[in-house]
Structure formats: C-alpha cells, structure tokens
Amino acid sequence: MAYFKYRNENLAGKTPTDDETDEREKLDDFSAKTYGFNVSGPIVKNKLFFFANVEIQADATPQPFNASNYEGTSTVAELNDLRTYMINNYNHDPGGFENNTRELRGRKAFLKLDWNINSKHSLMLRHQYTYGEAIDPYRSNPRSISFYNSGVVFPSTANTTALELKSRFSDELTNNLKIGYSYIHDDRNTMGGRFPGVTIDDGAGKIYAGGEIYSTGNELKQSIFTITDNLQLTKGKHFLTFGTHNEFYGIYNLFMRRAYGDYEFDSVQDFRDGDPSFYRIGYSQVDDIRGDGSAAAAEFNFMQFGLYVQDEIKINEDLKVTAGVRLDMPVFTDSPGEIDQFNDTTIVKLENHYDLEGARSGQMPFTQFLVSPRVGFNWDVNGTKTTQIRGGVGIFTSRLPLVWPAGSYTNNGLMMGDYRDYSPDPGSFEWDPDEQYVPAKISVAAAGSQIDLYAKDFKLPQMLRANLAVDQKLPGDFVLTLEGIYTKTINNVLWKDVNIKPAWGNATGTGDDRPLYRTYRNGVESYYGQIMLGANTNLGYTYNLTAQLRKDFAVGLSSSVAYTFGRAKSVFDGTSSQNSSQWNYLVSSPVPRNEAELGISSFDLGHRIVAALNYEIEYLNMFKTTVSLFYTGQSGRPVSYIYDDYSGSFTNEAYRGPQLIYVPENENDIYLVDIPGGATAAEQWDDLDAYISQNDYLSSRRGQYAERNGSRLPWENILDLRIVQDIYYNVKDRKQTLQITFDVFNFGNLLNQNWGRRYYASNGNIALIDYYDRVDDPSTAGTTEETLPLFQFYKPSNDRAYYIDDSGLNSSRWQARLGIRYIF
C-alpha cells in the first residue's frame, strides 16, 4: 500500500479601517507546505513487513506590527536611522522590525520493520530521523521594538531507534520488552551573529538589537537509553502487570549567557555616544573560547529506575477496579565541581539567614525512593450502560527537566564567570565580541559567579490527583457527563536566592510600604552573585469541574457542549530553563520572593465553553460530505499588573524582578513626576485615575497591592469550520478514497472583522506604571535613606495596555487551509 499527501496553504488578510483594529495589519503571506510519502507492504509473506515515511515541511508565519502604534520616544524614521547607523558604524545590520516573519523547516524519515518470528514471538524495529530548524525573530509591539536579527535560530536533530519483542507464552502469560536509544542535538544560535546584545531605554518603550544574549553559547547533546519490560499474567478475575522502566541519560549542556557582551543604554543618543548604563558578560573559566565549543559545559550522567505492579480486577460484569504501586529512584552518578572555601566559609554565612537544607558545593541531591500508589474504578451501576461512575486517586511522580540540575554542573563558580559593571565609563561600548572586557580569571572562583545548589533531600516533583465522574443517559438519547479533578502538590520545585540580606527598610510616603533591599553587591556573601537553592514546596493545587451534554441524531447530526471551570495556584510554574530566572521573574510584593507566596498560576484555566456540531451524509454510493463547526469560549489569559522597572532598582530584591503595583487610592497615594516634553504630574494622575476607574479589577484594589495573575485579559470567542469531502470507489476489490479538506480557522473573523479576537500581554505582565526613582522622604527626618518612590504614567493607546495576538495559526485573523489526500 502506498500513500501520498500534499498540502499547500496560502492566506491573505484585509486591512481593517476602524480604530478598534488599528493593531491589525495586512497579512502579506502565510504559507505552510508539507510533502510526504508513505509506503508499506510485506517483504516475506506473513513473516516480514515494512513501513516507510518521508516528510518535508516549510512554514512561514508573519508577525505583523504597525510601527505607528509604537509608544516609545523614537519615530519610525529615527528607528530606521538607528539601523543605518549600526550598519555604517559597526558593519552590523540589525534587520527590520515591522514584520519579522518566523520560519520552520523540517525533514522527517521513518522506517519500521515487523517480523513475525513464529506463533509466539514477534519483533519490531523502527528508526526515526527528525531535523527541524526554527528561525524565530521576536515580534515588535507598542512597548518594544525588536529588530529582526535580535532573534534566535534553532536547529535540532534527533535520531531514535527502538526494538520491541512481544512474546505470548500462553493464553495467561505474555511479555513485552522494549529497548530504545535516542540521540538529540540542539544548537541554538543568535540570528545576528557575533554581536553584543543591545537594549535601549526609549521612553515608554524598549529597543532590542544585536545578538540574543541567551543564545551566544547554547548547545545541548542528549543520549538516552531506555529499557522497559512488562510481564502480564491473567489469573481468574485478575489481570496482573509486573514491570520495570529504566532511563539512562548522558548530558552535555553548554549555556554561556552574554558571551559577546550585553549592554544597556538610557537613550538612543547614549547608544550613539557609546555610553552604556550597564554592562554584563559571561565567560569561560576553563578556556578562552566564547560561545559554542567551550569546555565550560555541564557534562553528567543521570539514571532513573522504575518498578511497578498493577492489578486490574474484574469484580463482576459491571465493576472493574485497578490498583497498583510504582517505585521510582533517580540517581545522579556525577558530582559537580566543589569549592572548599565556599563550603567552609560561605555556607556558614548563608546559614545565619536561611535554612539551606543540607545543600553544599559539589553535592547533588541524595538518591530518593519515591512511592506512587494508585487505585481506580469503573462501575456500570445498573448493568445497562445507562449510569456509569468512574474515578480514581493516586500519587504521580514526574521527571525533572535535566536543564535545571545541569545548573549545578556549570554554575558552580569553577566553569562560568559572570562580570557586571553598573557604571561603565563613557565611551566604553565595544561592538567587537572578541574585544569585550573580561576581568582577570580568579584561580578559585570568579567574583560575581552564580552558584546553583540543591537541598540534600531534594525530591522529584510529585502530586496527589483524584477524579470522579458520572456518565448518565437521559431521555431523548442525551448523555450527561459530570466530572471533577483535584490535584494537590506534594513536592514541587522551589527556588530561592539565598545571597540576599534581609530587607533594610520599607518604602514610605504612601500606602505602599513594601520591603527594600540592598543590591547584590551587598549580599550575604558579596564575593558571589546569585546563590540559587533548589528545594521543594508542598504549596499548590489545581481543580477542574466539567459538565458536558452530547447527543447523536439519526440523520447524521451529532452535537456536544461542555462547560469547564478550572482554578490553579502555585508558587513557581517552571516556565524557564534557567534556575535564576524561575526566581527573578516571579512577580512579588509585598511578600519577599524567598517566602514562597502561593498565588494564581499562569496556567489557571478560568471559564471555558466548548461546543461542536457535526453533520455527515453519504450519497450516490461514492460520496460522503462532513461539515463541522467548533466553538471555544475562553476566559482571557491571567495577567499581573507590574511596574515598568527594567533595572529592578525600586526594591533591589532581584535582578529586574517584576514588582506588583500598589493601586493608589487617590492622588496623594502616589508621587508622579513630570515627563519631559510630555504630560505633567497632574495630567498623569487624571489619566491614571481614569484608567483605574474603568478597570473592574484595578478599581476593586484601590489602596491595596495588585495580585499575581489576579486579573485576566478579555474573554475570547473562537469559531472554526471544517468541511471534508470524500470520493471513494473500488479497484480490484480495494477501496480507493480521494479526500478533500477545507478548514477555516477563526471562522468568526471571516464573518466579522471584529470577531475572533485573541489577546496577549508580554510574559503575562502589564507594565502599567513606570518606576522613576527613589528620593529622601521629607516626612522621615533624621535618615538619609531614599525611601520615597517616584513614578510616571504613560497612558496606553486606546486605553488598552495589552495587545491583539495577530500572528501564527492561532491568531485573531481568519486563515484557511485546503488539503488533498489520496488513500489506496
């Protein structure tokens, strides 16, 4: 049998003219092309079979941006002049910024062999090759300009081989053995080549150019060997499974941040003058190579062993119970480099302020035995399949993203150095990456280095999960389903920066009295930078409640509608690959980050309505037409209202850590300063007061702090359409089918340009108020500490501080896809 498919998508959009859609632009080109070929058949009759598949994919997704909506100081002409300046003076083209098109190129090859050895044994061998290359420039928005070459190019190659032996020793006893090996190579790089990262403060906006700072030395190689064996025994009412699953990892992870230098400027003119306000660079302490090829990588081995037993018990024809238990044992076989001075001296200082839970330099978590018992049931109450109750409860153990423990092998003070200069000399900008200033290497550990530690008894993430559901047939052949799922955190990852002295004081002058901290240079141990402790927390839970009604009609019509409400609370959501970023970018206030405050998760579901209507008809003995409509109504994404404080200098609690705003009760509850050439303090208050009053969430928080993910973006309504036309006939008693599909994503937007809107806020945060400075508070006489914060408010365009999501397949713009498939 052979199967061939070709899909070509080409869509174009219209430019709306009303003010409400001024962020939407003409979609110049979107294309996704996939070419594939499948072939299969017997090699030896009834003995050996093969299957082969090849696919080639090429996607291009525009990210349109109307530069006239930019709220920063620079005009479009000045931004273009900046590009010309960089080309003429530094021989570096940062690229454009108005339509930074993403691209994805891929190749896939798959080969599978099945061998029926005899009546009792069969063997399967398969290999899959996958190559993908993502070209991912960042998208500009009204608050930030991202030049094209400040993005990332990400090639990835994976080869996976698996061998499976199935054996049937008798009708009661079978075995399934699987052996697998994977090799994966990811090599993320900058699109802008070897050029420093450049960030320019531009009034209410930011400008990003140069090399992407986290891609200057970023390479990951993984070799993964797995062995799984399941022995299954049928004995009366019992179906028993005895199994083991074991994973062996070999990891090479190079992550050298800012290897070409990272500069920040307070204005475009400062950039032209070569006068940065901040400079930072990461470098190798073991060789002189910047970026890929350096020996300053995390190289380690990790194993995770699993044993489990499960029994499916058929109590009777109507009730089945499944019970089991699993034991997992993670093992780190290598230790990171150890600094004796750190363990002898620094640990003692840190323990005066924090419980380090046995963490030490050169030590990974001790081997833990994690037990996961589970039980579930399925009960046909009346034996008539009209009322079914199902549910279960158990503990589940997760894997750990190995990029997190890799931090201890590279951020240990011996492999990577991290130098920062908070007040560079004027004229110190150097565009040549090979000329970036690196301080002299220190023989023991570099000053300013980040140190990553783990608690001695750190455990893999575990959760307790329970669910209960009822499926009930109703009159008229309706089926009602009610289901609840509850998840409670047992162990989750908790990060703390333990190199921070307790707060020295509090902000004054308003109701905002949040704690204030010294900078890292005045940490518990000023010799080092951040000292990240990985530990566990049991804080966090999730629950989901769903009601669904569905019905199939005799005329080929089927329908369903479901409502779900979900709530999720957590401390950390684990969205970053960097241990420090898990902590740095957790929004907080007034509770310090190290006190691990429970808050609404970024993955909090809220309300969701899902409905589907499907009509299918066959006619003339060779045609079948299917028309489907899918509706999703969804609460907007959770968002936090924070200060625009890019330097993190308001509280100094964390490097650029976002701080939740204090919502002023009246004009005496916030100190605003005039914007040069812009709004006065009085005008800013009028704008801010009006903005708060028209926002239901903010108006309810006057005189209080905003909450982490306490608000949401607007409700989203999405309607999709799918039409499938099958044309079938027989050739030599074999059915041949030509299938034509037509999909319209966001069909509602096709009907009305104001429908089908999706929204987003950068990193789930709305930077509503700009932090300006701290000054002496006249009401606190006798102290020279600067505790009175000053702010500025830039009124958002259209009174909207979030953006319309208008790029990619799941966007605010309707898109169509035509597919052709031939099956024979």
Coordinates of N, CA and C in Angstrom, one line a residue, residues 146-271:
S146 N 11.7 45.2 18.4 CA 12.7 44.1 18.2 C 13.2 44.0 16.8
F147 N 14.4 44.4 16.6 CA 15.0 44.2 15.2 C 15.1 42.8 14.9
Y148 N 15.0 42.5 13.6 CA 14.9 41.1 13.1 C 16.1 40.2 13.7
N149 N 17.3 40.7 13.6 CA 18.4 39.9 13.9 C 18.7 39.8 15.4
S150 N 17.8 40.3 16.2 CA 17.9 40.1 17.7 C 17.2 38.8 18.1
G151 N 16.8 38.0 17.1 CA 16.1 36.8 17.4 C 17.0 35.6 17.5
V152 N 16.4 34.4 17.3 CA 17.1 33.1 17.5 C 17.0 32.2 16.3
V153 N 18.0 31.5 16.0 CA 17.9 30.4 15.0 C 18.2 29.1 15.8
F154 N 17.4 28.1 15.6 CA 17.4 26.9 16.5 C 17.3 25.7 15.6
P155 N 18.5 25.1 15.2 CA 18.4 23.8 14.6 C 18.4 22.7 15.6
S156 N 17.7 21.6 15.3 CA 17.6 20.4 16.2 C 17.6 19.2 15.3
T157 N 18.4 18.2 15.7 CA 18.5 16.9 15.1 C 18.2 15.8 16.1
A158 N 17.3 14.9 15.7 CA 17.1 13.7 16.6 C 17.1 12.4 15.8
N159 N 17.7 11.4 16.4 CA 17.7 10.1 15.9 C 17.2 9.1 17.0
T160 N 16.2 8.4 16.7 CA 15.6 7.5 17.7 C 15.4 6.1 17.1
T161 N 15.9 5.1 17.9 CA 15.8 3.7 17.4 C 15.2 2.9 18.6
A162 N 14.2 2.0 18.2 CA 13.5 1.2 19.2 C 13.4 -0.2 18.7
L163 N 13.6 -1.1 19.7 CA 13.4 -2.5 19.4 C 12.4 -3.1 20.4
E164 N 11.3 -3.8 19.9 CA 10.3 -4.3 20.7 C 10.1 -5.8 20.4
L165 N 10.1 -6.6 21.5 CA 9.8 -8.0 21.4 C 8.6 -8.4 22.2
K166 N 7.6 -8.9 21.4 CA 6.3 -9.3 22.1 C 6.3 -10.8 22.1
S167 N 6.0 -11.4 23.3 CA 6.0 -12.8 23.4 C 4.7 -13.3 24.1
R168 N 4.1 -14.3 23.6 CA 2.9 -14.9 24.2 C 3.3 -16.4 24.5
F169 N 3.6 -16.6 25.8 CA 4.0 -17.9 26.3 C 2.8 -18.8 26.5
S170 N 1.6 -18.2 26.8 CA 0.4 -19.0 26.9 C -0.8 -18.0 26.8
D171 N -2.0 -18.5 26.9 CA -3.1 -17.5 27.0 C -3.1 -16.7 28.2
E172 N -2.4 -17.2 29.3 CA -2.4 -16.4 30.5 C -1.2 -15.6 30.7
L173 N -0.1 -15.9 30.0 CA 1.2 -15.2 30.3 C 1.8 -14.6 29.0
T174 N 2.0 -13.3 29.0 CA 2.6 -12.6 27.9 C 3.7 -11.7 28.4
N175 N 4.6 -11.2 27.5 CA 5.7 -10.3 27.9 C 5.9 -9.3 26.8
N176 N 6.3 -8.1 27.2 CA 6.6 -7.1 26.2 C 7.9 -6.4 26.6
L177 N 8.9 -6.5 25.8 CA 10.2 -5.9 26.1 C 10.5 -4.9 25.1
K178 N 10.9 -3.6 25.6 CA 11.2 -2.5 24.7 C 12.6 -2.0 25.1
I179 N 13.4 -1.8 24.0 CA 14.7 -1.2 24.2 C 14.8 0.0 23.3
G180 N 15.2 1.1 23.8 CA 15.3 2.3 22.9 C 16.5 3.1 23.1
Y181 N 17.0 3.8 22.1 CA 18.1 4.7 22.2 C 17.8 6.0 21.3
S182 N 18.1 7.1 21.9 CA 17.9 8.4 21.2 C 19.1 9.3 21.4
Y183 N 19.4 10.0 20.3 CA 20.5 11.0 20.4 C 19.9 12.3 19.8
I184 N 20.0 13.3 20.6 CA 19.3 14.6 20.2 C 20.4 15.7 20.3
H185 N 20.5 16.5 19.3 CA 21.5 17.6 19.3 C 20.7 18.9 19.0
D186 N 20.7 19.8 19.9 CA 20.1 21.1 19.8 C 21.2 22.2 19.8
D187 N 21.2 23.1 18.9 CA 22.3 24.0 18.8 C 21.8 25.4 18.5
R188 N 21.2 26.0 19.5 CA 20.6 27.4 19.4 C 21.7 28.4 19.2
N189 N 21.4 29.4 18.3 CA 22.4 30.4 18.0 C 21.7 31.7 17.8
T190 N 22.5 32.8 17.8 CA 22.0 34.1 17.5 C 21.8 34.3 16.0
M191 N 20.7 35.0 15.7 CA 20.5 35.4 14.3 C 21.4 36.5 13.8
G192 N 21.8 37.3 14.8 CA 22.6 38.5 14.5 C 24.1 38.2 14.4
G193 N 24.5 37.0 14.5 CA 25.9 36.7 14.5 C 26.6 37.1 15.8
R194 N 27.9 37.3 15.7 CA 28.8 37.6 16.9 C 28.7 39.1 17.1
F195 N 27.7 39.5 17.8 CA 27.5 40.9 18.1 C 26.9 41.0 19.5
P196 N 27.3 42.0 20.3 CA 26.8 42.1 21.6 C 25.3 42.4 21.6
G197 N 24.6 42.0 22.7 CA 23.2 42.3 22.9 C 23.1 43.8 23.3
V198 N 22.1 44.4 22.7 CA 21.9 45.9 22.9 C 20.4 46.1 23.3
T199 N 20.2 46.7 24.5 CA 18.9 47.1 25.0 C 18.9 48.6 25.2
I200 N 18.0 49.3 24.6 CA 17.9 50.8 24.7 C 16.6 51.2 25.3
D201 N 16.7 52.0 26.4 CA 15.5 52.5 27.0 C 15.0 53.7 26.2
D202 N 13.8 53.7 25.7 CA 13.3 54.6 24.8 C 12.0 55.2 25.3
G203 N 12.0 55.9 26.4 CA 10.8 56.5 27.0 C 9.9 55.4 27.5
A204 N 8.7 55.3 26.9 CA 7.7 54.3 27.3 C 8.0 53.0 26.6
G205 N 9.0 52.9 25.8 CA 9.3 51.7 25.1 C 10.8 51.2 25.3
K206 N 11.1 50.1 24.7 CA 12.4 49.5 24.7 C 12.8 49.1 23.3
I207 N 14.1 49.1 23.0 CA 14.6 48.8 21.7 C 15.6 47.6 21.9
Y208 N 15.4 46.5 21.1 CA 16.3 45.4 21.2 C 17.0 45.2 19.9
A209 N 18.3 45.0 20.0 CA 19.1 44.8 18.7 C 20.3 44.0 19.1
G210 N 21.1 43.6 18.1 CA 22.3 42.8 18.3 C 22.0 41.4 18.6
G211 N 23.0 40.7 19.2 CA 22.8 39.2 19.4 C 21.9 38.9 20.6
E212 N 21.1 37.9 20.4 CA 20.2 37.5 21.5 C 21.1 36.9 22.6
I213 N 21.0 37.5 23.8 CA 22.0 37.2 24.9 C 22.0 35.8 25.4
Y214 N 20.9 35.1 25.3 CA 20.9 33.7 25.8 C 21.3 32.7 24.8
S215 N 21.7 33.1 23.6 CA 22.0 32.2 22.5 C 23.4 32.2 22.1
T216 N 24.2 33.0 22.8 CA 25.6 33.2 22.4 C 26.5 31.9 22.6
G217 N 26.1 31.1 23.5 CA 26.8 29.8 23.7 C 25.7 28.8 24.3
N218 N 25.0 28.2 23.4 CA 23.8 27.4 23.8 C 23.7 26.1 23.0
E219 N 24.2 25.0 23.5 CA 24.3 23.8 22.8 C 24.0 22.6 23.8
L220 N 23.1 21.7 23.3 CA 22.7 20.6 24.2 C 22.8 19.3 23.4
K221 N 23.4 18.3 23.9 CA 23.5 17.0 23.4 C 23.0 16.0 24.4
Q222 N 22.1 15.1 24.0 CA 21.5 14.2 24.9 C 21.6 12.8 24.3
S223 N 22.1 11.8 25.0 CA 22.0 10.4 24.6 C 21.1 9.7 25.7
I224 N 20.1 9.0 25.3 CA 19.1 8.5 26.2 C 18.9 7.0 25.8
F225 N 19.1 6.1 26.8 CA 19.0 4.7 26.6 C 17.9 4.3 27.6
T226 N 16.9 3.5 27.1 CA 15.8 3.1 27.9 C 15.5 1.6 27.8
I227 N 15.1 1.0 28.9 CA 14.7 -0.4 28.9 C 13.4 -0.5 29.7
T228 N 12.4 -1.1 29.0 CA 11.1 -1.3 29.6 C 10.7 -2.8 29.4
D229 N 10.2 -3.4 30.5 CA 9.7 -4.8 30.3 C 8.4 -4.9 31.1
N230 N 7.4 -5.4 30.5 CA 6.1 -5.7 31.2 C 5.7 -7.1 31.0
L231 N 5.6 -7.8 32.2 CA 5.1 -9.2 32.2 C 3.7 -9.2 32.7
Q232 N 2.8 -9.7 31.8 CA 1.4 -9.7 32.1 C 0.8 -11.1 32.3
L233 N 0.1 -11.2 33.4 CA -0.5 -12.5 33.8 C -2.0 -12.4 34.1
T234 N -2.7 -13.3 33.4 CA -4.2 -13.3 33.6 C -4.5 -14.5 34.5
K235 N -5.1 -14.2 35.6 CA -5.4 -15.3 36.6 C -6.8 -15.1 37.2
G236 N -7.8 -15.8 36.6 CA -9.2 -15.6 37.1 C -9.7 -14.3 36.8
K237 N -10.1 -13.5 37.8 CA -10.6 -12.2 37.7 C -9.5 -11.1 37.6
H238 N -8.2 -11.6 37.7 CA -7.1 -10.6 37.8 C -6.3 -10.6 36.5
F239 N -5.9 -9.4 36.2 CA -5.0 -9.1 35.0 C -3.8 -8.4 35.6
L240 N -2.7 -9.1 35.9 CA -1.6 -8.5 36.6 C -0.5 -8.1 35.6
T241 N 0.1 -6.9 36.0 CA 1.2 -6.4 35.2 C 2.4 -6.2 36.2
F242 N 3.5 -6.8 35.9 CA 4.8 -6.6 36.6 C 5.8 -6.0 35.7
G243 N 6.2 -4.8 36.0 CA 7.0 -4.1 35.0 C 8.2 -3.3 35.6
T244 N 9.1 -2.9 34.7 CA 10.2 -2.0 35.1 C 10.5 -1.1 33.9
H245 N 10.7 0.2 34.2 CA 11.1 1.2 33.2 C 12.3 1.9 33.7
N246 N 13.4 1.9 32.9 CA 14.7 2.5 33.3 C 15.2 3.4 32.3
E247 N 15.7 4.5 32.7 CA 16.3 5.5 31.8 C 17.7 5.9 32.1
F248 N 18.6 6.0 31.1 CA 20.0 6.3 31.4 C 20.3 7.5 30.4
Y249 N 20.7 8.6 31.1 CA 21.0 9.8 30.3 C 22.5 10.2 30.3
G250 N 22.9 10.6 29.2 CA 24.2 11.3 29.1 C 24.0 12.7 28.6
I251 N 24.4 13.7 29.3 CA 24.1 15.1 29.0 C 25.3 15.9 28.8
Y252 N 25.3 16.7 27.7 CA 26.3 17.8 27.5 C 25.5 19.0 27.3
N253 N 25.6 20.0 28.2 CA 24.8 21.2 28.1 C 25.7 22.4 28.3
L254 N 25.9 23.1 27.2 CA 26.7 24.4 27.2 C 25.7 25.5 27.3
F255 N 25.8 26.4 28.3 CA 24.9 27.5 28.3 C 25.8 28.7 28.9
M256 N 26.3 29.4 27.9 CA 27.1 30.6 28.2 C 26.4 31.9 27.8
R257 N 25.7 32.5 28.8 CA 24.9 33.7 28.6 C 25.9 34.9 28.3
R258 N 25.4 35.7 27.4 CA 26.1 37.0 27.2 C 27.6 36.9 26.8
A259 N 27.9 35.8 26.1 CA 29.3 35.6 25.8 C 29.9 36.7 24.9
Y260 N 29.1 37.4 24.2 CA 29.6 38.5 23.3 C 29.4 39.9 24.0
G261 N 28.9 39.9 25.2 CA 28.6 41.2 25.9 C 27.2 41.6 25.8
D262 N 26.7 42.3 26.9 CA 25.3 42.7 27.0 C 25.4 44.1 27.5
Y263 N 24.9 45.1 26.7 CA 24.9 46.5 27.0 C 23.5 47.1 27.1
E264 N 23.3 48.0 28.1 CA 22.1 48.7 28.2 C 22.3 50.2 28.1
F265 N 21.4 50.9 27.5 CA 21.6 52.4 27.3 C 20.3 53.1 27.7
D266 N 20.5 54.2 28.3 CA 19.3 55.0 28.7 C 18.6 55.8 27.6
S267 N 19.2 55.8 26.5 CA 18.5 56.5 25.3 C 19.2 56.2 24.0
V268 N 18.6 56.5 22.9 CA 19.2 56.2 21.6 C 20.5 57.1 21.5
Q269 N 20.4 58.3 22.0 CA 21.6 59.1 21.9 C 22.8 58.6 22.7
D270 N 22.5 58.0 23.9 CA 23.6 57.4 24.6 C 24.2 56.2 23.8
F271 N 23.4 55.5 23.1 CA 23.9 54.4 22.3 C 24.8 55.0 21.2

